[in-house]
Amino acid sequence: EVQLVESGGGLVQPGRSLKLSCAASGFTYSNYVMAWVRQAPTKGLEWVASISTGGGNTYYRDSVKGRFTISRDNAKNTLYLQIDSLRSEDTATYYCAKDMRGWGPGTMVTVSS
Amino acid sequence: DIVMTQSPFSLAVSEGEMVTINCKSSQSLLSSGNQKNYLAWYQQKPGQSPKLLIYYASTRQSGVPDRFIGSGSGTDFTLTISDVQAEDLADYYCLQHYSYPLTFGSGTKLEIK
């Protein structure tokens, strides 16, 4: 059974950094493109970033380029999202997604002073 | 960027009725290489993470009831839910994964009368 479990969210002050993790199990992790998708409270879904199977290719939405870094550790079956210079508009539930097909339960990030 | 225009914003139906949700992309999602449309549909029930219903515009994900039908090609796509059940209460989103940045429709809220 595919399992994705995000962690690392919380309440953070504007301008600070945070690193989200997503532990994957139940499938051959290294074979799949992985992604982060976020959803602000009461809002729709917003793709954030994707990473290729080997990690050599990364893609970002324009609004997070230069502040967010997606990475993966295929030996640990774990996906990461480093978020720097947090802004209030980054407040959202962040979902980890396997090939945009399977999703984790999400981790909430709240940016507030 | 490919813009996904989804309609309607919301709809309310009685159990047993049929609903249609539309998604229009600003450019074709049809790959000339494999003749597949890179369009997916998701269901998000209250308090839950999104669940994939349909991929490649019309292929039902394993375990999804056959009352969920995806159709369309190119730039115009439809999700039809026949014989709506109370458990179908949810938000529905389309996603184009033809090119980066991946983009979602704005969502459709389905309410049951």
Coordinates of C-alpha atoms in Angstrom, one line a residue:
Chain A
E1 CA 0.0 0.0 0.0
V2 CA 1.3 3.4 -1.0
Q3 CA 2.0 5.6 2.0
L4 CA 3.1 9.2 2.1
V5 CA 3.5 11.0 5.4
E6 CA 4.5 14.6 5.5
S7 CA 6.1 16.3 8.5
G8 CA 7.9 19.5 9.5
G9 CA 5.0 22.0 9.4
G10 CA 4.2 24.5 12.1
L11 CA 3.9 28.1 13.1
V12 CA 6.8 30.2 11.7
Q13 CA 7.6 33.9 11.7
P14 CA 7.8 35.7 8.4
G15 CA 11.3 35.6 7.0
R16 CA 12.3 32.4 8.7
S17 CA 13.0 29.0 7.1
L18 CA 11.4 25.6 7.4
K19 CA 12.1 22.2 5.9
L20 CA 9.3 19.8 5.1
S21 CA 9.8 16.1 4.8
C22 CA 7.7 13.3 3.2
A23 CA 8.4 9.7 4.1
A24 CA 7.4 7.3 1.3
S25 CA 6.7 3.6 1.5
G26 CA 4.8 0.8 -0.3
F27 CA 6.3 1.5 -3.7
T28 CA 9.6 1.8 -5.5
Y29 CA 10.2 5.4 -4.6
S30 CA 13.2 6.0 -6.9
N31 CA 11.0 5.2 -9.9
Y32 CA 8.6 8.1 -9.5
V33 CA 8.5 11.8 -10.1
M34 CA 7.5 13.5 -6.8
A35 CA 5.8 16.8 -6.2
W36 CA 4.7 19.2 -3.6
V37 CA 1.2 20.8 -3.8
R38 CA -0.2 23.3 -1.4
Q39 CA -3.6 24.6 -0.4
A40 CA -4.2 27.8 1.4
P41 CA -7.1 27.8 3.9
T42 CA -10.4 27.7 2.1
K43 CA -8.6 27.9 -1.3
G44 CA -7.9 25.6 -4.2
L45 CA -5.0 23.4 -5.0
E46 CA -1.7 25.0 -6.2
W47 CA 1.2 23.0 -7.6
V48 CA 4.5 24.1 -6.0
A49 CA 7.4 22.0 -7.3
S50 CA 8.3 18.7 -8.9
I51 CA 11.5 16.6 -9.0
S52 CA 12.6 13.9 -11.4
T53 CA 13.3 10.4 -10.4
G54 CA 17.0 10.9 -9.9
G55 CA 16.7 14.4 -8.6
G56 CA 18.6 16.0 -11.5
N57 CA 15.6 18.0 -12.8
T58 CA 13.5 20.3 -10.6
Y59 CA 10.6 22.5 -11.5
Y60 CA 9.0 25.3 -9.6
R61 CA 6.1 27.7 -9.8
D62 CA 7.3 31.2 -10.4
S63 CA 6.1 32.6 -7.1
V64 CA 8.5 30.3 -5.1
K65 CA 11.5 30.2 -7.4
G66 CA 14.6 31.2 -5.4
R67 CA 12.9 30.6 -2.0
F68 CA 11.8 26.9 -2.2
T69 CA 14.1 24.0 -2.9
I70 CA 12.8 20.5 -3.6
S71 CA 15.1 17.6 -3.1
R72 CA 14.9 13.8 -2.6
D73 CA 16.9 11.1 -0.9
N74 CA 16.3 7.9 -2.8
A75 CA 18.2 5.8 -0.2
K76 CA 15.9 7.1 2.5
N77 CA 12.7 7.1 0.4
T78 CA 12.2 10.7 1.5
L79 CA 11.2 13.9 -0.3
Y80 CA 12.0 17.4 1.0
L81 CA 10.9 20.9 0.6
Q82 CA 13.2 23.6 2.0
I83 CA 11.3 26.9 2.3
D84 CA 13.3 30.1 2.9
S85 CA 12.2 33.7 3.5
L86 CA 8.7 32.6 4.5
R87 CA 5.8 34.9 3.6
S88 CA 2.3 35.1 4.9
E89 CA 1.0 33.9 1.5
D90 CA 2.9 30.7 2.0
T91 CA 0.4 29.7 4.8
A92 CA -1.1 26.5 3.5
T93 CA -1.4 22.8 3.9
Y94 CA 1.5 21.2 2.0
Y95 CA 0.9 17.9 0.3
C96 CA 3.5 15.4 -1.0
A97 CA 2.3 13.6 -4.2
K98 CA 3.6 10.6 -6.0
D99 CA 3.4 11.2 -9.7
M100 CA 0.4 13.4 -9.0
R101 CA -1.5 10.3 -8.3
G102 CA -1.1 9.3 -4.6
W103 CA -1.2 12.1 -2.0
G104 CA -0.2 12.3 1.7
P105 CA -2.5 13.7 4.4
G106 CA -0.5 17.0 4.3
T107 CA 1.3 19.2 6.8
M108 CA 0.2 22.6 7.8
V109 CA 2.5 25.6 7.6
T110 CA 1.3 28.9 9.2
V111 CA 3.4 32.0 8.7
S112 CA 2.6 34.6 11.2
S113 CA 4.4 36.9 13.7
Chain B
D1 CA 1.5 29.0 -18.5
I2 CA -1.5 26.9 -19.4
V3 CA -4.7 28.3 -17.8
M4 CA -7.4 25.9 -16.7
T5 CA -10.9 27.4 -16.6
Q6 CA -13.2 25.2 -14.6
S7 CA -17.0 25.5 -14.3
P8 CA -19.3 25.7 -12.5
F9 CA -18.0 27.1 -9.2
S10 CA -20.6 25.1 -7.3
L11 CA -23.7 23.0 -7.9
A12 CA -26.3 21.3 -5.8
V13 CA -28.1 18.2 -6.8
S14 CA -30.3 15.5 -5.3
E15 CA -29.1 11.9 -5.0
G16 CA -29.6 9.9 -8.1
E17 CA -29.1 12.9 -10.4
M18 CA -26.3 13.5 -12.9
V19 CA -23.8 16.3 -12.8
T20 CA -21.3 17.6 -15.3
I21 CA -18.2 19.6 -14.5
N22 CA -16.2 21.3 -17.2
C23 CA -12.6 22.2 -17.7
K24 CA -11.1 24.2 -20.5
S25 CA -7.4 24.6 -21.1
S26 CA -5.8 27.6 -22.8
Q27 CA -3.8 25.2 -25.0
S28 CA -4.1 21.6 -26.2
L29 CA -3.2 18.9 -23.7
L30 CA -3.0 16.2 -26.3
S31 CA 0.4 14.8 -26.8
S32 CA 1.2 14.1 -30.5
G33 CA 3.6 11.4 -29.4
N34 CA 1.3 9.1 -27.6
Q35 CA -2.2 10.6 -28.4
K36 CA -2.9 11.0 -24.6
N37 CA -4.5 14.0 -23.0
Y38 CA -2.6 15.1 -19.9
L39 CA -5.6 16.0 -17.9
A40 CA -6.6 14.5 -14.5
W41 CA -9.6 14.9 -12.2
Y42 CA -9.4 14.8 -8.4
Q43 CA -12.0 14.6 -5.6
Q44 CA -11.3 16.3 -2.3
K45 CA -13.8 15.4 0.5
P46 CA -14.0 17.7 3.5
G47 CA -11.0 17.5 5.7
Q48 CA -9.2 15.0 3.4
S49 CA -6.4 15.2 0.9
P50 CA -7.2 15.0 -2.8
K51 CA -7.9 11.6 -4.4
L52 CA -7.2 10.9 -8.1
L53 CA -10.4 9.9 -10.0
I54 CA -9.4 10.1 -13.6
Y55 CA -6.2 10.3 -15.5
Y56 CA -5.4 10.8 -19.2
A57 CA -8.8 12.5 -19.4
S58 CA -10.8 9.3 -19.4
T59 CA -9.0 6.5 -17.6
R60 CA -10.6 5.7 -14.3
Q61 CA -8.2 5.1 -11.4
S62 CA -8.4 1.7 -9.8
G63 CA -11.2 1.5 -7.3
V64 CA -13.1 4.5 -8.5
P65 CA -16.8 3.8 -9.1
D66 CA -17.9 3.6 -12.7
R67 CA -20.4 6.4 -12.2
F68 CA -17.4 8.8 -12.6
I69 CA -16.7 9.3 -16.3
G70 CA -14.1 11.5 -17.8
S71 CA -14.3 12.7 -21.4
G72 CA -12.9 15.2 -23.8
S73 CA -9.8 15.9 -25.8
G74 CA -7.5 18.8 -26.8
T75 CA -8.8 21.7 -24.8
D76 CA -12.2 20.8 -23.6
F77 CA -12.8 18.2 -20.9
T78 CA -15.7 17.0 -18.8
L79 CA -16.2 15.0 -15.6
T80 CA -19.6 13.4 -15.4
I81 CA -21.0 11.9 -12.2
S82 CA -24.0 9.8 -12.9
D83 CA -26.4 8.7 -10.1
V84 CA -24.8 11.0 -7.6
Q85 CA -24.6 9.6 -4.1
A86 CA -24.4 11.5 -0.7
E87 CA -20.8 10.3 -0.4
D88 CA -19.9 12.3 -3.5
L89 CA -20.1 15.6 -1.5
A90 CA -16.7 17.1 -2.3
D91 CA -14.7 19.6 -4.2
Y92 CA -13.5 18.5 -7.6
Y93 CA -10.5 19.8 -9.5
C94 CA -9.0 19.3 -12.9
L95 CA -5.2 19.4 -13.4
Q96 CA -3.2 19.7 -16.5
H97 CA 0.2 17.9 -16.4
Y98 CA 1.1 18.4 -20.0
S99 CA 3.7 21.0 -19.2
Y100 CA 5.3 22.9 -16.3
P101 CA 4.1 24.7 -14.4
L102 CA 1.3 22.3 -13.6
T103 CA -1.9 24.1 -13.2
F104 CA -5.2 23.2 -11.5
G105 CA -8.7 24.4 -12.3
S106 CA -10.3 26.6 -9.6
G107 CA -12.5 23.8 -8.3
T108 CA -16.1 22.9 -8.2
K109 CA -18.0 22.4 -5.0
L110 CA -20.6 19.6 -5.2
E111 CA -23.4 19.8 -2.6
I112 CA -26.2 17.3 -2.1
K113 CA -29.7 18.6 -1.6

